Short mmCIF file of C-alpha atoms and ligand atoms in Angstrom, two decimals:
data_model
loop_
_atom_site.label_atom_id
_atom_site.label_comp_id
_atom_site.label_asym_id
_atom_site.label_seq_id
_atom_site.Cartn_x
_atom_site.Cartn_y
_atom_site.Cartn_z
CA UNK A 1 116.80 154.64 119.67
CA UNK A 2 117.36 156.71 116.54
CA UNK A 3 115.83 160.20 116.42
CA UNK A 4 112.81 160.37 114.11
CA UNK A 5 111.69 163.47 112.26
CA UNK A 6 108.03 164.19 111.63
CA UNK A 7 106.24 166.81 109.57
CA UNK A 8 104.51 169.77 111.20
CA UNK A 9 101.42 168.83 109.15
CA UNK A 10 101.43 165.33 110.64
CA UNK A 11 100.90 163.52 107.37
CA UNK A 12 104.35 162.32 106.28
CA UNK A 13 106.28 159.23 107.36
CA UNK A 14 108.78 159.62 110.22
CA UNK A 15 112.35 159.62 108.90
CA UNK A 16 115.92 159.83 110.22
CA UNK A 17 118.33 162.79 110.05
CA UNK A 18 120.17 161.74 106.90
CA UNK A 19 116.86 160.81 105.25
CA UNK A 20 115.54 164.36 105.59
CA UNK A 21 118.88 166.15 105.22
CA UNK A 22 118.87 166.55 101.45
CA UNK A 23 115.21 167.47 101.01
CA UNK A 24 113.21 170.61 101.70
CA UNK A 25 109.55 170.49 102.63
CA UNK A 26 108.01 167.23 103.79
CA UNK A 27 105.74 165.53 101.20
CA UNK A 28 102.63 166.89 102.97
CA UNK A 29 103.92 170.47 102.62
CA UNK A 30 105.02 170.76 106.25
CA UNK A 31 108.43 171.22 107.84
CA UNK A 32 110.38 168.52 109.64
CA UNK A 33 110.86 168.56 113.40
CA UNK A 34 112.34 165.94 115.72
CA UNK A 35 109.58 163.88 117.34
CA UNK A 36 110.80 165.16 120.71
CA UNK A 37 113.61 167.55 121.59
CA UNK A 38 116.66 165.94 123.15
CA UNK A 39 117.22 167.06 126.75
CA UNK A 40 120.43 168.02 128.50
CA UNK A 41 120.53 167.24 132.22
CA UNK A 42 122.11 169.62 134.73
CA UNK A 43 125.17 167.36 134.83
CA UNK A 44 125.51 167.36 131.06
CA UNK A 45 125.19 171.14 130.90
CA UNK A 46 127.89 171.40 133.55
CA UNK A 47 130.23 169.27 131.45
CA UNK A 48 129.48 171.38 128.37
CA UNK A 49 130.59 174.59 130.05
CA UNK A 50 134.27 173.79 129.47
CA UNK A 51 133.88 172.75 125.85
CA UNK A 52 135.29 174.52 122.79
CA UNK A 53 133.08 175.13 119.75
CA UNK A 54 133.81 171.82 118.03
CA UNK A 55 133.14 169.84 121.20
CA UNK A 56 129.90 171.72 121.80
CA UNK A 57 128.85 171.16 118.20
CA UNK A 58 129.45 167.45 118.63
CA UNK A 59 127.54 167.36 121.95
CA UNK A 60 124.51 169.05 120.35
CA UNK A 61 124.56 167.65 116.83
CA UNK A 62 125.18 164.03 117.84
CA UNK A 63 121.72 164.18 119.45
CA UNK A 64 120.13 165.21 116.16
CA UNK A 65 122.30 163.45 113.57
CA UNK A 66 122.36 160.13 115.38
CA UNK A 67 122.24 158.02 112.24
CA UNK A 68 125.73 159.23 111.28
CA UNK A 69 128.46 157.16 112.95
CA UNK A 70 130.11 159.12 115.80
CA UNK A 71 133.59 159.14 114.35
CA UNK A 72 132.33 160.38 110.96
CA UNK A 73 130.32 163.18 112.56
CA UNK A 74 133.37 164.26 114.53
CA UNK A 75 135.47 164.44 111.35
CA UNK A 76 132.77 166.51 109.59
CA UNK A 77 132.44 168.92 112.53
CA UNK A 78 136.20 169.23 113.02
CA UNK A 79 136.81 170.19 109.42
CA UNK A 80 133.88 172.65 109.40
CA UNK A 81 134.55 174.75 112.48
CA UNK A 82 138.19 175.79 112.12
CA UNK A 83 139.83 179.17 112.80
CA UNK A 84 140.97 179.20 109.17
CA UNK A 85 137.33 179.27 107.96
CA UNK A 86 136.08 181.75 110.61
CA UNK A 87 139.08 184.05 110.29
CA UNK A 88 137.40 187.44 109.65
CA UNK A 89 137.45 188.54 113.30
CA UNK A 90 137.89 192.01 114.81
CA UNK A 91 141.47 192.65 115.89
CA UNK A 92 140.72 192.01 119.57
CA UNK A 93 138.83 188.76 119.00
CA UNK A 94 140.13 185.22 118.72
CA UNK A 95 139.30 183.17 115.64
CA UNK A 96 139.83 180.06 117.76
CA UNK A 97 136.55 180.86 119.52
CA UNK A 98 134.71 180.44 116.15
CA UNK A 99 131.90 182.62 117.59
CA UNK A 100 133.68 185.09 119.92
CA UNK A 101 131.62 186.95 122.51
CA UNK A 102 132.33 190.67 122.29
CA UNK A 103 131.38 192.54 125.46
CA UNK A 104 130.12 196.07 124.84
CA UNK A 105 129.58 196.79 128.54
CA UNK A 106 129.04 194.51 131.54
CA UNK A 107 126.00 192.37 130.77
CA UNK A 108 125.64 193.54 127.16
CA UNK A 109 127.31 191.39 124.51
CA UNK A 110 127.54 190.71 120.82
CA UNK A 111 127.84 187.06 119.81
CA UNK A 112 129.95 187.32 116.66
CA UNK A 113 128.59 184.81 114.17
CA UNK A 114 129.77 186.46 110.98
CA UNK A 115 133.47 185.70 110.72
CA UNK A 116 133.13 183.06 107.99
CA UNK A 117 133.81 183.38 104.25
CA UNK A 118 130.70 185.46 103.40
CA UNK A 119 130.73 187.66 106.52
CA UNK A 120 127.24 186.65 107.68
CA UNK A 121 125.97 184.17 110.26
CA UNK A 122 124.55 181.89 107.60
CA UNK A 123 128.04 180.47 107.08
CA UNK A 124 127.76 178.87 110.53
CA UNK A 125 125.13 176.43 109.30
CA UNK A 126 125.88 176.34 105.61
CA UNK A 127 129.52 175.32 105.89
CA UNK A 128 128.39 172.33 107.95
CA UNK A 129 125.68 171.52 105.43
CA UNK A 130 128.23 171.52 102.58
CA UNK A 131 130.31 168.91 104.35
CA UNK A 132 127.27 166.88 105.49
CA UNK A 133 125.81 166.86 101.97
CA UNK A 134 129.09 165.74 100.41
CA UNK A 135 129.41 162.97 102.99
CA UNK A 136 125.86 161.66 102.60
CA UNK A 137 125.89 161.86 98.80
CA UNK A 138 129.24 160.10 98.54
CA UNK A 139 128.07 157.36 100.87
CA UNK A 140 124.96 156.82 98.73
CA UNK A 141 126.71 157.27 95.38
CA UNK A 142 124.23 160.03 94.43
CA UNK A 143 124.25 163.58 93.24
CA UNK A 144 122.06 166.58 94.03
CA UNK A 145 120.82 169.78 92.43
CA UNK A 146 120.31 172.47 95.00
CA UNK A 147 117.63 175.04 94.27
CA UNK A 148 117.52 177.99 96.62
CA UNK A 149 116.18 181.49 97.07
CA UNK A 150 118.12 184.31 98.66
CA UNK A 151 117.76 187.93 99.59
CA UNK A 152 121.54 188.04 99.79
CA UNK A 153 123.15 186.16 102.62
CA UNK A 154 121.71 182.66 102.17
CA UNK A 155 122.76 182.48 98.56
CA UNK A 156 126.33 183.52 99.05
CA UNK A 157 126.69 181.30 102.12
CA UNK A 158 125.28 178.33 100.17
CA UNK A 159 127.48 178.96 97.18
CA UNK A 160 130.65 179.31 99.25
CA UNK A 161 129.74 176.13 101.13
CA UNK A 162 128.97 174.09 97.98
CA UNK A 163 131.45 175.47 95.44
CA UNK A 164 133.55 172.74 93.90
CA UNK A 165 131.77 170.02 95.87
CA UNK A 166 131.60 166.77 93.96
CA UNK A 167 128.13 165.69 92.79
CA UNK A 168 126.45 169.00 93.71
CA UNK A 169 125.09 171.77 91.46
CA UNK A 170 123.66 174.98 92.91
CA UNK A 171 120.86 177.01 91.27
CA UNK A 172 120.38 180.16 93.30
CA UNK A 173 117.52 182.62 92.72
CA UNK A 174 117.92 186.20 93.93
CA UNK A 175 115.83 189.34 93.38
CA UNK A 176 117.44 191.24 90.51
CA UNK A 177 119.12 194.50 91.60
CA UNK A 178 117.88 194.20 95.19
CA UNK A 179 121.03 193.01 96.93
CA UNK A 180 123.91 195.24 98.00
CA UNK A 181 126.77 195.65 95.51
CA UNK A 182 128.99 193.66 97.82
CA UNK A 183 126.49 190.80 98.16
CA UNK A 184 125.92 190.74 94.42
CA UNK A 185 129.64 190.70 93.68
CA UNK A 186 130.26 188.01 96.24
CA UNK A 187 127.83 185.64 94.57
CA UNK A 188 128.11 186.58 90.93
CA UNK A 189 131.91 186.59 90.86
CA UNK A 190 132.08 182.87 91.63
CA UNK A 191 133.35 181.12 88.53
CA UNK A 192 132.88 177.55 89.77
CA UNK A 193 131.08 175.53 87.14
CA UNK A 194 128.70 173.96 89.66
CA UNK A 195 127.34 177.37 90.73
CA UNK A 196 124.46 179.00 88.76
CA UNK A 197 123.16 182.46 89.71
CA UNK A 198 119.65 183.36 88.50
CA UNK A 199 118.62 187.01 88.98
CA UNK A 200 114.79 187.09 89.08
CA UNK A 201 112.77 190.15 88.08
CA UNK A 202 110.87 190.45 91.36
CA UNK A 203 111.40 190.48 95.13
CA UNK A 204 112.69 187.78 97.46
CA UNK A 205 109.26 186.24 98.04
CA UNK A 206 108.84 185.68 94.32
CA UNK A 207 112.08 183.71 94.40
CA UNK A 208 110.98 181.76 97.44
CA UNK A 209 107.59 180.99 95.87
CA UNK A 210 109.33 179.53 92.82
CA UNK A 211 111.44 177.28 95.04
CA UNK A 212 108.33 176.16 96.90
CA UNK A 213 106.46 175.49 93.66
CA UNK A 214 109.29 173.38 92.29
CA UNK A 215 109.62 171.49 95.59
CA UNK A 216 105.89 170.77 95.54
CA UNK A 217 106.21 169.21 92.08
CA UNK A 218 107.18 165.84 93.50
CA UNK A 219 107.76 164.20 90.13
CA UNK A 220 110.13 166.93 88.98
CA UNK A 221 111.84 167.00 92.34
CA UNK A 222 112.48 163.27 92.30
CA UNK A 223 113.48 163.04 88.65
CA UNK A 224 116.03 165.85 88.84
CA UNK A 225 117.15 165.20 92.43
CA UNK A 226 116.25 168.67 93.63
CA UNK A 227 117.32 169.61 97.15
CA UNK A 228 117.12 172.76 99.24
CA UNK A 229 119.42 174.77 101.44
CA UNK A 230 117.08 177.61 102.36
CA UNK A 231 116.26 178.16 105.97
CA UNK A 232 113.62 175.43 106.18
CA UNK A 233 116.37 172.81 105.91
CA UNK A 234 116.48 171.03 109.24
CA UNK A 235 120.27 170.61 109.17
CA UNK A 236 120.68 174.37 109.17
CA UNK A 237 118.39 174.89 112.13
CA UNK A 238 120.21 172.14 114.05
CA UNK A 239 123.62 173.69 113.32
CA UNK A 240 122.38 177.06 114.60
CA UNK A 241 121.35 175.59 117.95
CA UNK A 242 125.04 175.15 118.81
CA UNK A 243 126.04 178.80 119.09
CA UNK A 244 123.28 179.56 121.59
CA UNK A 245 125.08 177.16 123.91
CA UNK A 246 128.44 178.75 123.08
CA UNK A 247 127.09 182.24 123.75
CA UNK A 248 125.42 181.19 126.99
CA UNK A 249 128.55 179.65 128.48
CA UNK A 250 130.69 182.60 127.38
CA UNK A 251 128.38 185.17 129.01
CA UNK A 252 127.77 183.38 132.34
CA UNK A 253 129.77 181.95 135.25
CA UNK A 254 127.45 179.13 136.27
CA UNK A 255 124.38 177.35 135.01
CA UNK A 256 122.05 178.92 137.57
CA UNK A 257 122.22 182.13 135.56
CA UNK A 258 119.78 182.99 132.81
CA UNK A 259 120.51 185.06 129.71
CA UNK A 260 118.38 186.67 127.03
CA UNK A 261 119.16 186.65 123.32
CA UNK A 262 118.12 189.31 120.84
CA UNK A 263 117.88 187.92 117.33
CA UNK A 264 117.65 189.97 114.11
CA UNK A 265 114.92 187.99 112.36
CA UNK A 266 113.45 187.41 108.92
CA UNK A 267 112.55 183.82 108.11
CA UNK A 268 112.56 182.85 111.79
CA UNK A 269 115.32 180.25 111.30
CA UNK A 270 117.83 181.75 113.69
CA UNK A 271 115.44 182.44 116.54
CA UNK A 272 113.77 179.05 115.99
CA UNK A 273 117.16 177.50 116.80
CA UNK A 274 117.20 179.57 120.00
CA UNK A 275 113.75 178.26 120.90
CA UNK A 276 115.00 174.71 120.39
CA UNK A 277 118.13 175.36 122.52
CA UNK A 278 115.79 176.56 125.26
CA UNK A 279 113.55 173.48 124.88
CA UNK A 280 116.69 171.32 125.26
CA UNK A 281 117.36 172.82 128.67
CA UNK A 282 119.54 175.90 128.05
CA UNK A 283 118.63 178.53 130.68
CA UNK A 284 117.30 181.23 128.36
CA UNK A 285 114.99 183.81 129.90
CA UNK A 286 113.89 185.72 126.85
CA UNK A 287 114.25 185.24 123.13
CA UNK A 288 113.72 188.59 121.50
CA UNK A 289 112.55 188.63 117.92
CA UNK A 290 113.84 191.83 116.30
CA UNK A 291 112.40 192.79 112.92
CA UNK A 292 112.90 195.73 110.61
CA UNK A 293 110.04 197.62 108.93
CA UNK A 294 108.80 194.23 107.68
CA UNK A 295 107.25 193.55 111.05
CA UNK A 296 104.97 190.58 110.44
CA UNK A 297 106.67 188.67 113.28
CA UNK A 298 106.60 191.59 115.69
CA UNK A 299 102.89 191.93 115.00
CA UNK A 300 102.37 188.25 115.80
CA UNK A 301 104.29 188.29 119.07
CA UNK A 302 102.45 191.40 120.22
CA UNK A 303 98.94 190.42 119.11
CA UNK A 304 98.70 186.70 118.33
CA UNK A 305 97.74 187.51 114.76
CA UNK A 306 99.95 186.13 112.00
CA UNK A 307 99.26 188.20 108.92
CA UNK A 308 101.79 187.55 106.15
CA UNK A 309 101.97 190.35 103.61
CA UNK A 310 102.01 189.92 99.85
CA UNK A 311 105.31 190.53 98.17
CA UNK A 312 104.22 193.93 96.83
CA UNK A 313 103.91 195.02 100.47
CA UNK A 314 107.46 193.98 101.34
CA UNK A 315 109.55 197.03 102.12
CA UNK A 316 113.01 197.28 100.62
CA UNK A 317 115.03 198.34 103.68
CA UNK A 318 118.60 198.99 104.77
CA UNK A 319 118.60 195.63 106.58
CA UNK A 320 117.66 193.76 103.39
CA UNK A 321 118.32 190.21 104.61
CA UNK A 322 115.30 190.64 106.88
CA UNK A 323 113.01 191.90 104.10
CA UNK A 324 110.46 189.11 104.15
CA UNK A 325 106.70 189.08 104.25
CA UNK A 326 106.17 185.46 105.35
CA UNK A 327 108.52 183.73 107.75
CA UNK A 328 109.16 180.28 106.30
CA UNK A 329 110.39 178.70 109.55
CA UNK A 330 107.61 180.09 111.69
CA UNK A 331 105.50 176.97 111.17
CA UNK A 332 107.98 175.00 113.33
CA UNK A 333 107.37 177.30 116.27
CA UNK A 334 103.60 177.27 115.78
CA UNK A 335 103.76 173.47 115.76
CA UNK A 336 105.11 173.62 119.32
CA UNK A 337 102.53 176.25 120.31
CA UNK A 338 99.71 173.99 119.15
CA UNK A 339 101.13 170.88 120.81
CA UNK A 340 102.17 169.41 117.45
CA UNK A 341 98.62 169.31 116.16
CA UNK A 342 99.08 168.50 112.46
CA UNK A 343 95.44 169.04 111.55
CA UNK A 344 95.48 172.46 113.18
CA UNK A 345 98.67 173.38 111.29
CA UNK A 346 97.13 172.28 108.00
CA UNK A 347 94.09 174.45 108.70
CA UNK A 348 96.19 177.48 109.68
CA UNK A 349 98.48 177.27 106.66
CA UNK A 350 95.56 176.72 104.32
CA UNK A 351 94.50 180.21 105.40
CA UNK A 352 98.03 181.55 104.90
CA UNK A 353 98.41 179.94 101.48
CA UNK A 354 95.15 181.56 100.40
CA UNK A 355 96.61 184.93 101.27
CA UNK A 356 94.84 185.16 104.62
CA UNK A 357 95.90 185.38 108.25
CA UNK A 358 95.19 183.57 111.51
CA UNK A 359 94.66 184.57 115.11
CA UNK A 360 95.99 182.24 117.81
CA UNK A 361 93.90 183.98 120.46
CA UNK A 362 91.04 181.88 119.12
CA UNK A 363 92.52 178.90 120.96
CA UNK A 364 94.62 178.79 124.12
CA UNK A 365 97.78 178.76 122.08
CA UNK A 366 98.88 182.36 122.19
CA UNK A 367 99.26 182.24 125.98
CA UNK A 368 102.10 179.76 125.49
CA UNK A 369 104.19 182.42 123.73
CA UNK A 370 105.01 183.93 127.12
CA UNK A 371 105.89 180.50 128.58
CA UNK A 372 108.41 180.14 125.78
CA UNK A 373 109.99 183.47 126.78
CA UNK A 374 109.31 185.15 123.47
CA UNK A 375 109.33 188.94 123.11
CA UNK A 376 109.57 191.15 120.05
CA UNK A 377 110.14 194.60 118.67
CA UNK A 378 110.84 196.33 115.38
CA UNK A 379 113.26 198.86 114.03
CA UNK A 380 113.38 201.31 111.16
CA UNK A 381 115.96 203.13 109.10
CA UNK A 382 116.34 206.08 111.48
CA UNK A 383 116.79 203.94 114.59
CA UNK A 384 119.17 201.65 112.70
CA UNK A 385 121.39 204.62 111.79
CA UNK A 386 121.23 205.96 115.33
CA UNK A 387 122.15 202.57 116.83
CA UNK A 388 125.13 202.18 114.49
CA UNK A 389 126.33 205.69 115.42
CA UNK A 390 125.78 205.20 119.18
CA UNK A 391 127.59 201.88 119.19
CA UNK A 392 130.53 203.36 117.31
CA UNK A 393 130.75 206.42 119.55
CA UNK A 394 130.19 204.63 122.84
CA UNK A 395 132.11 201.41 122.34
CA UNK A 396 134.27 201.98 119.25
CA UNK A 397 132.56 198.95 117.68
CA UNK A 398 131.17 199.02 114.15
CA UNK A 399 128.04 196.93 113.61
CA UNK A 400 126.00 196.23 110.50
CA UNK A 401 122.39 197.22 109.94
CA UNK A 402 120.85 193.85 110.89
CA UNK A 403 122.81 193.60 114.11
CA UNK A 404 121.74 197.19 114.80
CA UNK A 405 118.09 196.12 114.61
CA UNK A 406 118.89 193.36 117.12
CA UNK A 407 120.71 195.71 119.46
CA UNK A 408 118.04 198.41 119.26
CA UNK A 409 115.24 195.99 120.19
CA UNK A 410 117.43 194.08 122.69
CA UNK A 411 118.11 197.29 124.61
CA UNK A 412 114.37 197.86 124.98
CA UNK A 413 114.25 194.67 127.06
CA UNK A 414 117.64 194.92 128.81
CA UNK A 415 117.16 194.09 132.51
CA UNK A 416 119.67 194.18 135.38
CA UNK A 417 121.23 190.83 136.25
CA UNK A 418 120.28 189.11 132.99
CA UNK A 419 123.04 189.22 130.37
CA UNK A 420 121.71 190.34 126.99
CA UNK A 421 123.39 188.63 124.05
CA UNK A 422 122.73 190.27 120.69
CA UNK A 423 123.46 188.00 117.75
CA UNK A 424 125.75 189.66 115.22
CA UNK A 425 124.32 188.36 111.96
CA UNK A 426 126.60 190.16 109.48
CA UNK A 427 129.75 192.26 109.41
CA UNK A 428 129.45 195.95 108.43
CA UNK A 429 131.67 195.38 105.36
CA UNK A 430 128.68 193.73 103.69
CA UNK A 431 126.58 196.89 103.85
CA UNK A 432 128.97 199.70 102.99
CA UNK A 433 126.43 202.27 101.80
CA UNK A 434 124.47 202.13 105.04
CA UNK A 435 127.62 202.40 107.15
CA UNK A 436 128.80 205.32 105.05
CA UNK A 437 125.45 207.00 105.67
CA UNK A 438 125.51 206.35 109.41
CA UNK A 439 129.16 207.11 110.16
CA UNK A 440 130.47 209.09 107.21
CA UNK A 441 133.16 206.51 106.69
CA UNK A 442 133.47 203.13 105.03
CA UNK A 443 133.74 199.93 107.05
CA UNK A 444 136.96 197.95 106.89
CA UNK A 445 136.90 194.85 104.81
CA UNK A 446 139.06 191.77 104.82
CA UNK A 447 142.07 192.28 102.53
CA UNK A 448 141.12 189.22 100.48
CA UNK A 449 137.90 191.01 99.43
CA UNK A 450 139.43 194.38 98.53
CA UNK A 451 138.60 194.32 94.80
CA UNK A 452 135.52 192.12 94.89
CA UNK A 453 133.30 194.43 92.81
CA UNK A 454 135.85 194.59 89.98
CA UNK A 455 135.83 190.87 89.37
CA UNK A 456 133.94 189.53 86.33
CA UNK A 457 130.37 188.43 87.15
CA UNK A 458 128.44 185.40 85.94
CA UNK A 459 124.60 185.31 86.17
CA UNK A 460 121.36 184.94 84.17
CA UNK A 461 118.37 187.33 84.43
CA UNK A 462 114.92 185.67 84.29
CA UNK A 463 111.26 186.55 84.95
CA UNK A 464 109.50 185.09 87.99
CA UNK A 465 108.27 182.09 86.02
CA UNK A 466 108.33 178.59 87.53
CA UNK A 467 108.46 176.78 84.21
CA UNK A 468 111.30 178.91 82.89
CA UNK A 469 113.33 178.17 86.00
CA UNK A 470 112.64 174.44 85.69
CA UNK A 471 113.77 174.60 82.08
CA UNK A 472 116.97 176.35 83.09
CA UNK A 473 117.75 173.73 85.71
CA UNK A 474 117.16 170.86 83.30
CA UNK A 475 119.30 172.40 80.58
CA UNK A 476 122.23 173.01 82.93
CA UNK A 477 122.29 169.67 84.71
CA UNK A 478 125.29 168.23 82.95
CA UNK A 479 127.45 171.31 82.80
C1 PLP B 501 119.27 185.77 107.11
C2 PLP B 501 119.63 186.94 107.93
C3 PLP B 501 118.83 187.36 109.00
C4 PLP B 501 117.52 186.70 109.33
O1 PLP B 501 117.68 185.40 109.82
P1 PLP B 501 116.43 184.39 109.83
O2 PLP B 501 117.01 183.09 110.23
O3 PLP B 501 115.91 184.36 108.42
O4 PLP B 501 115.44 184.92 110.77
C5 PLP B 501 119.27 188.43 109.76
N1 PLP B 501 120.41 189.07 109.47
C6 PLP B 501 121.21 188.69 108.46
C7 PLP B 501 122.45 189.46 108.18
C8 PLP B 501 120.85 187.63 107.65
O5 PLP B 501 121.63 187.25 106.65
#
């Protein structure tokens, strides 16, 4: 039977993988989830232990994307996860691993997810999405206009995945002057005619609110074939499930062992994929949600209270890709906490959308957080700097600021006998100023990116105005 996807709010028709792939929110405002999570038996997990990345990706994704013919899915996966694409590895790592496991000391590992074209983990999912989108659109004879919001890494990953793709235009909103010079140059230097950079006067949440507003205008969305690639896209979450399996098998000798993952978190997409891997049968003990000073998720996992901030209360930090005040993927996790109670989700997010908060201690739901193995902690600029310095001095390994948040919080929960796998979500080259501050030296960068900031840039500055953005999209459709 084909996998069906339902909305967290329980009020949208059940659809297949390719039917939800190109869209964003469900029509009822919720997020799509598979009706049930596929399960791997002990025997299947045993067979997966010997698999390379592409084989693992097929084993996992064929369960989710089961309305794509097997041989087509294999071709898409095989051309996505190649050593040529994930080539930006440290000198002692193998690009053939796609996501190499770098051992800092026995039991403490980095899972290197940032060796793709934009040096951040978002390439892992986005490169797949680019190839899936092209395949599905070609098959249907359609085209698509992607509207997205980014605080840095999503936008560049999306643009590098979609550049030059037939039938696809990308309109990417980013907060003006709030990304690192490197991130800005990476995106704005793209000269592909199907890529449009819009620098919004505001913060990331303003950008995300515009995307949500446009997506909720169903007539506009349908007429102009608007799609999304931000972290609520189900295809991205599904792609991210794969590397939890890869990391698990690399860090363990047999499937009786458990591991914990520490995940630098913002929109809750990455750690949501870890939760799903666990629900599918992967022996994960703890999933550790690591935040920066924007600690709305840490507050929830400690107290049961989800209290999104307003954008004016979002701190601009030295791990900027985690500077969020509402976690857009969090609703998927709360759906599982509430036993997929759509009415309850609608009630909770009505509070959130009115600028309020909710407390899951009111029901029995918060107790389930522990059953799901969730823990959390937060970091700040001083501990980030200290972690980068310690890691460099102790292991000779340079890590970026986001990974440092993950390592700092992961170490707080490090326990003997349980391997701790910290997800490396970006390479230090992306955040030169912070590395310079921490270590007094610049990070190495791939030779191909040596003069990135000197390249001519192409972008449009706009106010945080939904109608103006719509206008821009419409007037650039046939470029
Ligand atoms: C996007 C991003 C994160 C946060 O990931 P979420 O899936 O939004 O939780 C962390 N670190 C880096 C470098 C990122 O780009």
